[in-house]
Amino acid sequence: MFWLRSRRVVTIALAHAIEREAARRGCAPLPVLRRKGFLGFGWFVESIRATKDDWGPQYVAQTTDAEMGKDVHTFYVPIFDFEVMMTRDPANVQAVLATESQDWDIGEYRTASWAPMFGDGVFTARGEHWKHSRALVRPQFSMDQINDLDLIERHVQELFAAIDRRYSPCAGAGLDAGWTPKFDLLPLFYNLTLDITTELIYGYSVHSQNPSQRLELPVIPGYDAPDRENIGMHMDGGKLWIETRGAFGRFRWLLPTRKFYAHCAAIHKYADWFVQLRLSRGDKYLDGLQSEAGQPSKDRFVLLHELAKATKDPVELRSQTLNILTAGRDTTASLLGWVFYFLARHPGVLAKLRNEVVQQFGPFRQSGPTGIEFRVLRDSVPYLYAVINEALRMAPVVPLNERVALRDTVLPRGGGPNRDKPVFVPKGTQVLIPTFAMLRREDLWGPDVEQFRPERWVEDGGRKFGFEFIPFGGGARQCLGQHFARIKAAYVIVRLLQRYDRVENLEWPKDAPMKFHHTIENRSATGVQIRLHEASFPDGSV
Ligand code: HEM
């Protein structure tokens, strides 16, 4: 009882001090979401349930509109004694991520919930250690070799082979001629990006699309060979736990840990094997790799090999490479899934996009692609990028971001009756940035905000990116892999559309709402249920 009363006295005194400081800085009060349930835990429980039911991002957008109104974009969320703010105002988002980023860092709950699996890497580190991590990995992303289209093509060939093996198009002349049977394209994209990313990071692809392609590994005394079969499964399983642990915040100890730690151990064992090989072989690490790409091994870009020139710490090498592995695999696979999810539902967009692709790069040829070069892919297919942007707008791969105030600070907007006054943010406040909700603001995107319409990115000279569109984050911690991700996604889309001229949506019911399965990044919870129609060309090249 005494504890409660003294805590209340401290809280009231603190509230007065905050009010005085806010007034001194010319700030006005922020709207407050009504308290729901016992101590405000109603919101917490509802949001966890919505995430579990695969509509977490929509829940946040709809609840904000319904409870606060469509013109309130920054407000306090009262849950127990958490200091939580929510903002979908681009001006405030810019301050948090970019212009005032020195006052902010990622929250300790992110670090604590990710760390058992991903260690102290660029995603999870805070403060000075994050600066060190970013400086370590950043130079790798400016190297030309990271955009190795030959490497991507080899794995796209495996994707085609996997589709042919399991979902071969119907031969003959009936209504189904040229069509594959119905299948879910999404898991195939996760395999594709896993194969590409493991090769890029460790030099040895796991070849999940075709295990018979796996290179034989040397023996390292004292180390079991890495489990290349189940690495994707362990990543998915572990990330689901991370997501729930993050949502539980300081109450994550309530969750069981046995399965989570089993996934972590398997992933560590996998990465440690390559780290050990690199450390024992030194500069000769690449010598063991066959040259699948037709280029000498010494010219190949392998992230682990490059990072090990800067640090020999095995734990750091494990953590940094695993951080990039999850960033490289899951986000791009999710994006590719969403692109085909929308193309299947918008045949007009598909036809227009395919036309651009075939005009620029020609039809599909068994002999392999010609002319799909990095610069052409980057500069000469504007509608393709419009489609990618629109998919990222409709279904942002990272629908929620967050930061915690490192010191008392101010956000530029949201206070007072007109919501235009600066807002005081006490040290320790967590700010949630619901990217999805920002991308559903009608006042920013227009009355067709709910429609998939890539034209919005190209008409009237093209839309400029501001902080209302931050699928790759922004400011200090902006995504290091965004150009690589866009090029990789663009390449895969080009190759698939060269080969297939129609994509039919076979999800039932056809107009079912989008469902977001959230495991740090989100992916379509219903997969991408489609069938593909193989194009035929007069020259008979297919
Ligand atoms: C569609 C694909 C991708 C999306 C949507 C995406 C999104 C993001 C977002 C939103 C952030 C910022 C996180 C924050 O503010 O806390 C981020 C950071 C990052 N991304 Fe990506 N990403 C993608 C692909 C990639 C790829 C392919 C790589 C590397 C191969 C990569 C590497 C990174 C790294 C290293 C950071 C950490 C930056 C830091 O904290 O300093 N990303 N990404």
Coordinates of C-alpha atoms and ligand atoms in Angstrom, one line a residue:
M1 CA 0.0 0.0 0.0
F2 CA 2.8 2.3 1.0
W3 CA 4.6 1.4 -2.2
L4 CA 1.6 2.3 -4.3
R5 CA 1.0 5.6 -2.5
S6 CA 4.7 6.7 -2.8
R7 CA 4.8 5.7 -6.4
R8 CA 1.7 7.8 -7.0
V9 CA 3.4 10.8 -5.3
V10 CA 6.5 10.4 -7.5
T11 CA 4.3 10.1 -10.6
I12 CA 2.4 13.3 -9.9
A13 CA 5.6 15.2 -9.1
L14 CA 7.2 13.9 -12.3
A15 CA 4.1 14.8 -14.4
H16 CA 4.3 18.4 -13.0
A17 CA 8.0 18.6 -13.8
I18 CA 7.3 17.4 -17.4
E19 CA 4.5 19.9 -17.8
R20 CA 6.8 22.8 -16.7
E21 CA 9.6 21.6 -19.1
A22 CA 7.2 21.2 -22.0
A23 CA 5.8 24.8 -21.4
R24 CA 9.4 26.1 -21.2
R25 CA 10.1 24.6 -24.6
G26 CA 6.9 26.1 -26.2
C27 CA 5.3 22.6 -26.5
A28 CA 1.5 21.9 -26.3
P29 CA -0.2 18.7 -24.9
L30 CA -0.7 15.7 -27.1
P31 CA -4.0 13.9 -27.5
V32 CA -4.3 10.7 -25.4
L33 CA -5.9 7.5 -26.6
R34 CA -8.6 6.4 -24.1
R35 CA -7.5 3.8 -21.6
K36 CA -8.9 0.4 -22.4
G37 CA -9.2 -2.6 -20.1
F38 CA -7.4 -3.1 -16.8
L39 CA -4.6 -0.5 -16.6
G40 CA -4.8 0.0 -20.4
F41 CA -3.8 -3.6 -21.1
G42 CA -6.9 -3.9 -23.4
W43 CA -4.9 -2.3 -26.3
F44 CA -1.9 -4.5 -25.7
V45 CA -4.0 -7.7 -25.7
E46 CA -6.0 -6.6 -28.8
S47 CA -3.0 -5.8 -30.8
I48 CA -1.3 -9.1 -30.0
R49 CA -4.5 -10.9 -31.0
A50 CA -4.7 -8.9 -34.2
T51 CA -1.1 -9.8 -35.1
K52 CA -1.9 -13.4 -34.4
D53 CA -4.9 -13.2 -36.6
D54 CA -2.8 -11.8 -39.4
W55 CA -4.3 -8.3 -39.6
G56 CA -1.9 -6.4 -37.1
P57 CA -1.1 -3.5 -39.5
Q58 CA -4.8 -2.9 -40.4
Y59 CA -5.7 -3.1 -36.8
V60 CA -3.4 -0.2 -35.9
A61 CA -4.6 2.0 -38.8
Q62 CA -8.3 1.3 -38.2
T63 CA -8.1 1.7 -34.4
T64 CA -6.3 5.0 -34.9
D65 CA -9.0 6.3 -37.3
A66 CA -11.8 5.1 -35.1
E67 CA -10.5 6.2 -31.7
M68 CA -8.6 9.4 -32.5
G69 CA -10.1 10.5 -35.9
K70 CA -8.6 10.6 -39.3
D71 CA -6.9 13.9 -38.7
V72 CA -5.0 13.0 -35.5
H73 CA -1.6 11.5 -36.3
T74 CA 0.4 11.7 -33.1
F75 CA -0.9 10.7 -29.7
Y76 CA -0.1 9.0 -26.4
V77 CA -1.0 5.4 -25.8
P78 CA -1.7 4.7 -22.1
I79 CA -0.7 1.2 -21.3
F80 CA 0.2 0.6 -17.6
D81 CA 3.3 2.6 -16.9
F82 CA 4.8 2.3 -20.4
E83 CA 5.6 5.7 -22.0
V84 CA 4.4 5.0 -25.5
M85 CA 3.6 7.5 -28.3
M86 CA 2.4 6.6 -31.8
T87 CA 3.1 8.9 -34.8
R88 CA 2.1 8.5 -38.4
D89 CA 3.0 12.1 -39.2
P90 CA 5.9 12.3 -41.7
A91 CA 7.3 15.5 -40.1
N92 CA 7.7 13.7 -36.7
V93 CA 9.0 10.5 -38.4
Q94 CA 11.7 12.6 -40.1
A95 CA 12.7 14.2 -36.8
V96 CA 12.9 10.8 -35.1
L97 CA 14.8 8.9 -37.8
A98 CA 16.8 11.6 -39.4
T99 CA 17.1 15.3 -38.4
E100 CA 17.1 14.6 -34.6
S101 CA 18.3 11.1 -34.7
Q102 CA 21.0 11.8 -32.1
D103 CA 18.2 12.0 -29.5
W104 CA 16.9 8.5 -30.4
D105 CA 17.9 4.9 -30.6
I106 CA 16.3 1.6 -31.1
G107 CA 14.6 0.3 -28.0
E108 CA 16.3 -2.1 -25.6
Y109 CA 13.4 -4.6 -26.1
R110 CA 14.3 -4.9 -29.7
T111 CA 17.9 -5.6 -28.8
A112 CA 17.0 -8.0 -26.0
S113 CA 14.5 -10.0 -28.0
W114 CA 16.6 -10.3 -31.1
A115 CA 20.0 -10.8 -29.5
P116 CA 19.8 -14.6 -28.6
M117 CA 19.4 -15.4 -32.3
F118 CA 21.2 -12.5 -34.1
G119 CA 23.7 -11.4 -31.5
D120 CA 25.2 -7.9 -31.5
G121 CA 24.9 -7.0 -35.2
V122 CA 23.9 -3.9 -37.2
F123 CA 20.2 -4.4 -36.6
T124 CA 20.3 -5.1 -32.9
A125 CA 23.2 -3.0 -31.7
R126 CA 22.6 0.4 -30.0
G127 CA 24.8 3.5 -29.5
E128 CA 28.5 3.3 -30.1
H129 CA 28.4 -0.4 -30.9
W130 CA 25.8 0.2 -33.6
K131 CA 28.1 2.9 -35.1
H132 CA 30.9 0.4 -35.2
S133 CA 28.7 -2.3 -36.8
R134 CA 27.4 0.0 -39.4
A135 CA 30.9 1.3 -40.3
L136 CA 32.0 -2.4 -40.6
V137 CA 29.3 -3.6 -43.0
R138 CA 28.5 -0.4 -44.9
P139 CA 31.5 -0.5 -47.3
Q140 CA 30.4 -3.9 -48.5
F141 CA 27.2 -2.4 -49.9
S142 CA 29.0 0.0 -52.1
M143 CA 30.9 -2.7 -53.8
D144 CA 29.8 -3.4 -57.4
Q145 CA 30.1 -7.2 -56.9
I146 CA 27.1 -7.2 -54.5
N147 CA 24.9 -6.7 -57.5
D148 CA 26.1 -9.9 -59.1
L149 CA 23.4 -10.6 -61.7
D150 CA 25.1 -13.8 -62.9
L151 CA 24.7 -15.2 -59.4
I152 CA 21.1 -14.2 -59.3
E153 CA 20.5 -15.7 -62.7
R154 CA 21.9 -19.1 -61.7
H155 CA 19.4 -19.3 -58.8
V156 CA 16.5 -18.0 -61.0
Q157 CA 17.3 -20.9 -63.3
E158 CA 16.9 -23.2 -60.3
L159 CA 13.5 -21.5 -59.6
F160 CA 12.4 -22.2 -63.2
A161 CA 13.6 -25.8 -62.8
A162 CA 11.7 -26.1 -59.4
I163 CA 8.5 -24.8 -61.1
D164 CA 8.9 -27.2 -64.0
R165 CA 9.6 -30.2 -61.8
R166 CA 6.6 -29.7 -59.6
Y167 CA 4.1 -27.6 -61.5
S168 CA 4.9 -28.3 -65.1
P169 CA 2.5 -26.4 -67.6
C170 CA -0.2 -28.4 -69.2
A171 CA 0.8 -29.6 -72.7
G172 CA -1.9 -30.0 -75.4
A173 CA -4.5 -27.7 -76.8
G174 CA -7.3 -27.5 -74.3
L175 CA -8.4 -24.5 -72.1
D176 CA -5.6 -25.3 -69.6
A177 CA -2.9 -25.5 -72.3
G178 CA 0.2 -23.7 -71.2
W179 CA -1.0 -23.2 -67.6
T180 CA 0.7 -24.6 -64.6
P181 CA -1.6 -26.2 -61.9
K182 CA -2.4 -24.0 -59.0
F183 CA 0.4 -23.5 -56.5
D184 CA 1.7 -21.2 -53.8
L185 CA 4.6 -19.1 -55.3
L186 CA 5.6 -17.5 -52.0
P187 CA 7.6 -20.3 -50.4
L188 CA 9.5 -20.6 -53.7
F189 CA 10.6 -17.0 -53.4
Y190 CA 11.9 -17.7 -49.8
N191 CA 13.9 -20.6 -51.1
L192 CA 15.2 -18.4 -54.0
T193 CA 16.4 -15.6 -51.8
L194 CA 17.8 -18.0 -49.2
D195 CA 19.9 -19.6 -51.9
I196 CA 21.1 -16.2 -53.3
T197 CA 21.9 -14.7 -49.9
T198 CA 23.7 -17.7 -48.4
E199 CA 26.0 -17.7 -51.4
L200 CA 26.6 -14.0 -51.2
I201 CA 27.3 -14.1 -47.5
Y202 CA 29.2 -17.4 -47.0
G203 CA 30.2 -18.3 -50.5
Y204 CA 28.3 -21.7 -50.3
S205 CA 24.7 -21.6 -51.3
V206 CA 22.3 -23.9 -49.3
H207 CA 20.6 -24.7 -52.6
S208 CA 17.3 -25.2 -51.0
Q209 CA 15.7 -25.2 -54.5
N210 CA 17.8 -28.1 -55.6
P211 CA 19.9 -29.8 -52.9
S212 CA 21.7 -31.9 -55.5
Q213 CA 23.6 -28.7 -56.4
R214 CA 25.2 -28.4 -53.0
L215 CA 29.0 -28.1 -53.1
E216 CA 30.8 -30.7 -51.0
L217 CA 32.2 -29.1 -47.9
P218 CA 35.6 -29.6 -46.5
V219 CA 36.0 -31.3 -43.1
I220 CA 36.8 -29.0 -40.2
P221 CA 38.2 -31.1 -37.3
G222 CA 35.9 -30.7 -34.2
Y223 CA 33.0 -29.1 -36.2
D224 CA 30.0 -31.0 -37.6
A225 CA 29.0 -30.1 -41.1
P226 CA 26.4 -27.3 -41.1
D227 CA 22.7 -28.3 -41.5
R228 CA 22.0 -26.8 -44.9
E229 CA 18.6 -28.5 -45.0
N230 CA 16.8 -26.8 -42.2
I231 CA 18.3 -23.3 -42.0
G232 CA 15.2 -21.6 -43.5
M233 CA 12.9 -23.5 -41.1
H234 CA 15.0 -22.4 -38.1
M235 CA 15.1 -18.8 -39.2
D236 CA 11.3 -18.7 -39.6
G237 CA 10.7 -20.5 -36.3
G238 CA 13.1 -18.3 -34.4
K239 CA 11.8 -15.0 -35.9
L240 CA 8.2 -15.9 -34.8
W241 CA 9.5 -16.1 -31.3
I242 CA 11.5 -12.9 -31.6
E243 CA 8.4 -11.1 -32.8
T244 CA 6.3 -12.3 -29.8
R245 CA 9.1 -11.5 -27.4
G246 CA 9.4 -8.0 -28.8
A247 CA 5.7 -7.4 -28.4
F248 CA 5.8 -8.7 -24.8
G249 CA 8.6 -6.2 -24.1
R250 CA 9.7 -6.4 -20.5
F251 CA 7.3 -9.2 -19.9
R252 CA 9.0 -11.5 -22.4
W253 CA 10.2 -13.7 -19.5
L254 CA 6.6 -15.0 -19.4
L255 CA 7.2 -16.8 -22.6
P256 CA 8.7 -20.3 -22.8
T257 CA 12.2 -20.3 -24.3
R258 CA 13.1 -24.0 -25.1
K259 CA 12.0 -24.0 -28.8
F260 CA 13.4 -20.5 -29.4
Y261 CA 16.8 -21.4 -28.0
A262 CA 16.8 -24.6 -30.1
H263 CA 16.3 -22.5 -33.3
C264 CA 19.1 -20.1 -32.1
A265 CA 21.5 -22.9 -31.5
A266 CA 20.9 -24.4 -34.9
I267 CA 21.5 -21.1 -36.7
H268 CA 24.6 -20.3 -34.7
K269 CA 26.0 -23.7 -35.5
Y270 CA 25.4 -23.1 -39.2
A271 CA 27.1 -19.7 -39.2
D272 CA 30.0 -20.8 -36.9
W273 CA 31.0 -23.5 -39.3
F274 CA 31.7 -20.9 -42.1
V275 CA 33.3 -18.5 -39.8
Q276 CA 35.6 -21.2 -38.6
L277 CA 36.5 -22.2 -42.1
R278 CA 37.2 -18.5 -43.0
L279 CA 39.4 -18.0 -39.9
S280 CA 41.3 -21.2 -40.4
R281 CA 41.8 -20.8 -44.2
G282 CA 42.4 -17.0 -44.1
D283 CA 42.9 -15.5 -47.5
K284 CA 42.6 -18.9 -49.1
Y285 CA 38.9 -19.1 -48.0
L286 CA 37.7 -18.6 -51.6
D287 CA 40.1 -21.2 -53.0
G288 CA 37.7 -24.0 -51.9
L289 CA 34.8 -22.6 -53.9
Q290 CA 34.2 -23.9 -57.3
S291 CA 33.6 -21.2 -59.9
E292 CA 30.0 -21.8 -60.8
A293 CA 29.7 -18.3 -62.3
G294 CA 32.6 -18.9 -64.7
Q295 CA 34.7 -16.2 -62.9
P296 CA 37.8 -17.0 -60.9
S297 CA 37.1 -17.6 -57.3
K298 CA 39.4 -14.8 -56.2
D299 CA 37.1 -12.3 -57.9
R300 CA 34.0 -13.4 -56.1
F301 CA 32.3 -11.2 -53.6
V302 CA 31.7 -13.1 -50.3
L303 CA 30.6 -11.0 -47.4
L304 CA 32.1 -13.1 -44.7
H305 CA 35.4 -13.1 -46.5
E306 CA 35.4 -9.3 -46.7
L307 CA 34.3 -8.7 -43.1
A308 CA 37.0 -11.1 -41.8
K309 CA 39.6 -8.7 -43.3
A310 CA 38.3 -6.1 -40.7
T311 CA 37.7 -8.3 -37.7
K312 CA 38.8 -11.8 -36.6
D313 CA 36.3 -12.0 -33.7
P314 CA 34.2 -15.2 -34.4
V315 CA 31.2 -14.0 -32.5
E316 CA 31.1 -10.7 -34.3
L317 CA 31.5 -12.4 -37.7
R318 CA 28.6 -14.7 -36.8
S319 CA 26.4 -11.9 -35.6
Q320 CA 27.0 -9.5 -38.5
T321 CA 26.5 -12.2 -41.1
L322 CA 23.3 -13.5 -39.5
N323 CA 22.0 -10.0 -39.4
I324 CA 22.5 -9.6 -43.1
L325 CA 21.2 -13.1 -43.8
T326 CA 17.8 -12.3 -42.3
A327 CA 17.7 -8.9 -43.9
G328 CA 18.7 -10.2 -47.3
R329 CA 16.5 -13.3 -47.5
D330 CA 13.2 -12.5 -45.9
T331 CA 12.5 -8.9 -46.9
T332 CA 13.1 -9.5 -50.6
A333 CA 11.1 -12.7 -50.7
S334 CA 8.2 -11.0 -49.0
L335 CA 8.4 -8.1 -51.5
L336 CA 8.5 -10.5 -54.5
G337 CA 5.5 -12.3 -53.0
W338 CA 3.5 -9.2 -52.7
V339 CA 4.4 -8.0 -56.2
F340 CA 3.0 -11.3 -57.7
Y341 CA 0.0 -11.2 -55.2
F342 CA -1.0 -7.8 -56.8
L343 CA -0.1 -8.7 -60.4
A344 CA -2.4 -11.7 -60.1
R345 CA -5.2 -9.4 -59.1
H346 CA -4.5 -6.7 -61.7
P347 CA -4.2 -8.2 -65.2
G348 CA -4.1 -4.7 -66.8
V349 CA -1.0 -3.8 -64.7
L350 CA 0.5 -7.2 -65.5
A351 CA 0.0 -6.7 -69.2
K352 CA 1.5 -3.2 -69.2
L353 CA 4.4 -4.3 -67.1
R354 CA 5.1 -7.3 -69.3
N355 CA 5.0 -5.1 -72.3
E356 CA 7.7 -2.9 -70.8
V357 CA 9.8 -5.9 -69.9
V358 CA 9.6 -7.5 -73.3
Q359 CA 10.2 -4.2 -75.1
Q360 CA 13.3 -3.6 -73.1
F361 CA 14.8 -7.1 -72.7
G362 CA 13.1 -9.2 -75.3
P363 CA 11.3 -12.5 -74.9
F364 CA 12.4 -15.5 -72.9
R365 CA 15.1 -17.6 -74.5
Q366 CA 16.3 -21.0 -73.4
S367 CA 19.8 -19.9 -74.2
G368 CA 19.7 -17.4 -71.3
P369 CA 19.0 -13.7 -70.9
T370 CA 20.7 -11.0 -72.9
G371 CA 21.0 -7.3 -72.1
I372 CA 19.7 -7.4 -68.5
E373 CA 22.5 -5.3 -67.2
F374 CA 22.7 -3.5 -63.9
R375 CA 22.4 0.0 -65.3
V376 CA 19.5 -0.8 -67.8
L377 CA 17.7 -2.5 -65.0
R378 CA 18.2 0.5 -62.7
D379 CA 17.3 3.3 -65.2
S380 CA 15.2 2.0 -68.1
V381 CA 12.1 0.3 -66.6
P382 CA 10.2 3.0 -64.8
Y383 CA 6.9 1.1 -64.7
L384 CA 8.6 -1.9 -63.1
Y385 CA 9.8 0.4 -60.2
A386 CA 6.3 1.9 -60.1
V387 CA 4.9 -1.6 -59.5
I388 CA 7.6 -2.3 -56.8
N389 CA 6.9 1.0 -55.1
E390 CA 3.2 0.4 -55.2
A391 CA 3.5 -3.1 -53.7
L392 CA 5.7 -1.6 -50.9
R393 CA 3.1 1.1 -50.3
M394 CA 0.2 -1.4 -50.2
A395 CA 2.1 -4.0 -48.2
P396 CA 5.1 -2.4 -46.5
V397 CA 7.5 -5.3 -45.7
V398 CA 8.3 -3.6 -42.4
P399 CA 4.9 -2.2 -41.3
L400 CA 6.0 -0.9 -37.9
N401 CA 9.2 0.7 -36.7
E402 CA 10.2 2.1 -33.3
R403 CA 12.7 4.3 -31.4
V404 CA 13.2 5.3 -27.8
A405 CA 14.1 8.9 -26.7
L406 CA 17.7 8.9 -25.3
R407 CA 17.1 12.3 -23.6
D408 CA 14.3 14.9 -23.3
T409 CA 13.5 16.0 -26.8
V410 CA 10.8 17.7 -29.0
L411 CA 8.8 16.6 -32.0
P412 CA 7.7 19.3 -34.4
R413 CA 4.0 18.6 -34.7
G414 CA 0.9 17.2 -33.0
G415 CA 0.3 19.3 -29.9
G416 CA -2.5 21.7 -29.0
P417 CA -6.1 21.9 -30.3
N418 CA -5.0 22.2 -34.0
R419 CA -2.3 19.6 -33.7
D420 CA 0.3 22.0 -35.1
K421 CA 2.3 22.7 -32.0
P422 CA 5.6 21.0 -31.0
V423 CA 5.3 18.1 -28.6
F424 CA 7.6 17.5 -25.6
V425 CA 8.9 13.9 -25.4
P426 CA 10.5 12.9 -22.0
K427 CA 13.6 10.7 -22.0
G428 CA 12.7 7.0 -22.1
T429 CA 9.5 7.4 -24.2
Q430 CA 9.0 4.8 -26.9
V431 CA 7.7 6.1 -30.2
L432 CA 6.0 3.6 -32.5
I433 CA 6.0 4.4 -36.2
P434 CA 3.2 2.5 -37.9
T435 CA 4.4 2.7 -41.5
F436 CA 1.4 0.9 -42.8
A437 CA -1.0 3.4 -41.2
M438 CA 1.0 6.3 -42.7
L439 CA 0.6 4.7 -46.2
R440 CA -3.1 4.5 -45.7
R441 CA -3.6 8.2 -45.0
E442 CA -6.1 9.5 -47.6
D443 CA -4.9 13.1 -47.1
L444 CA -1.4 12.1 -48.1
W445 CA -2.1 9.6 -50.9
G446 CA -5.5 10.6 -52.3
P447 CA -9.0 9.1 -52.4
D448 CA -7.7 6.0 -54.1
V449 CA -5.3 5.2 -51.2
E450 CA -6.8 1.7 -50.9
Q451 CA -6.2 0.8 -54.5
F452 CA -3.2 -0.8 -56.1
R453 CA -2.4 1.8 -58.7
P454 CA 1.3 1.9 -59.8
E455 CA 0.5 4.8 -62.1
R456 CA 0.6 7.2 -59.1
W457 CA 4.4 6.8 -59.2
V458 CA 4.9 7.8 -62.8
E459 CA 2.2 10.3 -63.7
D460 CA 2.8 14.1 -63.5
G461 CA 6.6 13.6 -63.7
G462 CA 6.7 11.0 -61.0
R463 CA 6.1 11.1 -57.3
K464 CA 9.0 12.2 -55.0
F465 CA 9.8 10.1 -51.9
G466 CA 9.3 11.9 -48.6
F467 CA 9.1 10.6 -45.1
E468 CA 5.5 9.5 -45.9
F469 CA 7.1 6.6 -47.9
I470 CA 9.8 4.9 -45.9
P471 CA 9.7 1.2 -46.8
F472 CA 13.4 1.1 -46.3
G473 CA 13.5 3.2 -43.2
G474 CA 15.1 6.6 -43.3
G475 CA 17.9 8.7 -41.8
A476 CA 20.7 7.3 -39.7
R477 CA 19.7 3.6 -39.8
Q478 CA 18.3 3.6 -43.4
C479 CA 18.5 0.2 -45.0
L480 CA 21.9 -0.5 -46.4
G481 CA 20.6 -3.1 -48.8
Q482 CA 17.8 -1.2 -50.5
H483 CA 19.5 -0.8 -53.9
F484 CA 20.6 -4.4 -53.9
A485 CA 17.0 -5.4 -52.9
R486 CA 15.4 -3.4 -55.6
I487 CA 17.8 -4.7 -58.3
K488 CA 17.4 -8.3 -57.1
A489 CA 13.6 -8.0 -57.0
A490 CA 13.5 -6.2 -60.4
Y491 CA 15.7 -8.9 -62.0
V492 CA 13.6 -11.8 -60.7
I493 CA 10.3 -10.1 -61.9
V494 CA 11.8 -9.4 -65.3
R495 CA 12.8 -13.1 -65.7
L496 CA 9.5 -14.4 -64.6
L497 CA 7.5 -12.1 -66.8
Q498 CA 9.7 -13.0 -69.8
R499 CA 8.7 -16.6 -69.3
Y500 CA 5.1 -16.3 -68.2
D501 CA 2.6 -13.9 -69.8
R502 CA -0.3 -14.4 -67.4
V503 CA -0.7 -14.9 -63.7
E504 CA -4.1 -15.9 -62.4
N505 CA -5.2 -15.4 -58.9
L506 CA -6.6 -18.6 -57.5
E507 CA -7.1 -17.6 -53.9
W508 CA -10.6 -18.3 -52.6
P509 CA -12.6 -16.1 -52.0
K510 CA -11.1 -14.0 -54.7
D511 CA -11.8 -10.7 -52.9
A512 CA -10.6 -11.9 -49.5
P513 CA -8.8 -9.0 -47.6
M514 CA -5.0 -9.0 -47.4
K515 CA -3.6 -10.9 -44.5
F516 CA -0.3 -10.1 -43.0
H517 CA 1.7 -12.8 -41.4
H518 CA 4.2 -10.9 -39.2
T519 CA 7.6 -12.3 -38.2
I520 CA 9.6 -9.0 -38.0
E521 CA 8.9 -8.5 -41.7
N522 CA 5.4 -9.4 -42.9
R523 CA 4.4 -11.7 -45.7
S524 CA 1.1 -12.6 -47.3
A525 CA -0.5 -15.0 -44.7
T526 CA -2.5 -16.7 -47.4
G527 CA 0.6 -17.1 -49.6
V528 CA 0.4 -16.3 -53.3
Q529 CA -2.0 -18.8 -54.7
I530 CA -1.8 -18.6 -58.5
R531 CA -1.2 -20.4 -61.7
L532 CA 1.1 -19.2 -64.4
H533 CA 0.7 -19.3 -68.1
E534 CA 3.9 -20.0 -70.1
A535 CA 4.4 -17.5 -73.0
S536 CA 5.0 -18.8 -76.5
F537 CA 6.8 -16.8 -79.1
P538 CA 6.8 -17.0 -82.9
D539 CA 10.5 -17.8 -83.0
G540 CA 9.8 -20.9 -80.9
S541 CA 12.4 -19.9 -78.4
V542 CA 10.4 -21.4 -75.5
Ligands
HEM1 C1 12.5 -5.3 -49.8 C2 13.6 -5.4 -49.1 C3 14.0 -4.7 -47.9 C4 13.2 -3.9 -47.1 C5 11.7 -3.5 -47.2 C6 14.1 -3.4 -46.0 C7 13.7 -2.6 -45.0 C8 14.5 -2.1 -44.0 C9 14.2 -1.1 -43.0 C10 12.8 -0.6 -42.8 C11 15.3 -0.9 -42.3 C12 15.4 0.1 -41.1 C13 15.2 -0.5 -39.8 C14 15.1 0.6 -38.7 O1 14.9 1.8 -39.0 O2 15.3 0.2 -37.5 C15 16.3 -1.6 -42.8 C16 17.6 -1.7 -42.3 C17 18.6 -2.4 -42.8 N1 18.6 -3.2 -44.0 FE1 17.0 -3.5 -45.1 N2 15.3 -3.9 -46.2 C18 15.3 -4.7 -47.4 C19 16.3 -5.4 -47.9 C20 17.6 -5.5 -47.4 C21 18.7 -6.3 -47.9 C22 18.5 -7.2 -49.2 C23 19.7 -6.1 -47.1 C24 21.1 -6.7 -47.2 C25 21.5 -7.7 -48.0 C26 19.4 -5.2 -46.1 C27 20.2 -4.7 -45.1 C28 19.8 -3.8 -44.1 C29 20.7 -3.4 -43.0 C30 22.1 -3.9 -42.9 C31 20.0 -2.5 -42.2 C32 20.4 -2.0 -40.9 C33 20.7 -0.6 -40.9 C34 21.1 0.0 -39.5 O3 20.4 -0.3 -38.5 O4 22.0 0.7 -39.5 N3 18.0 -4.8 -46.3 N4 15.9 -2.4 -43.9

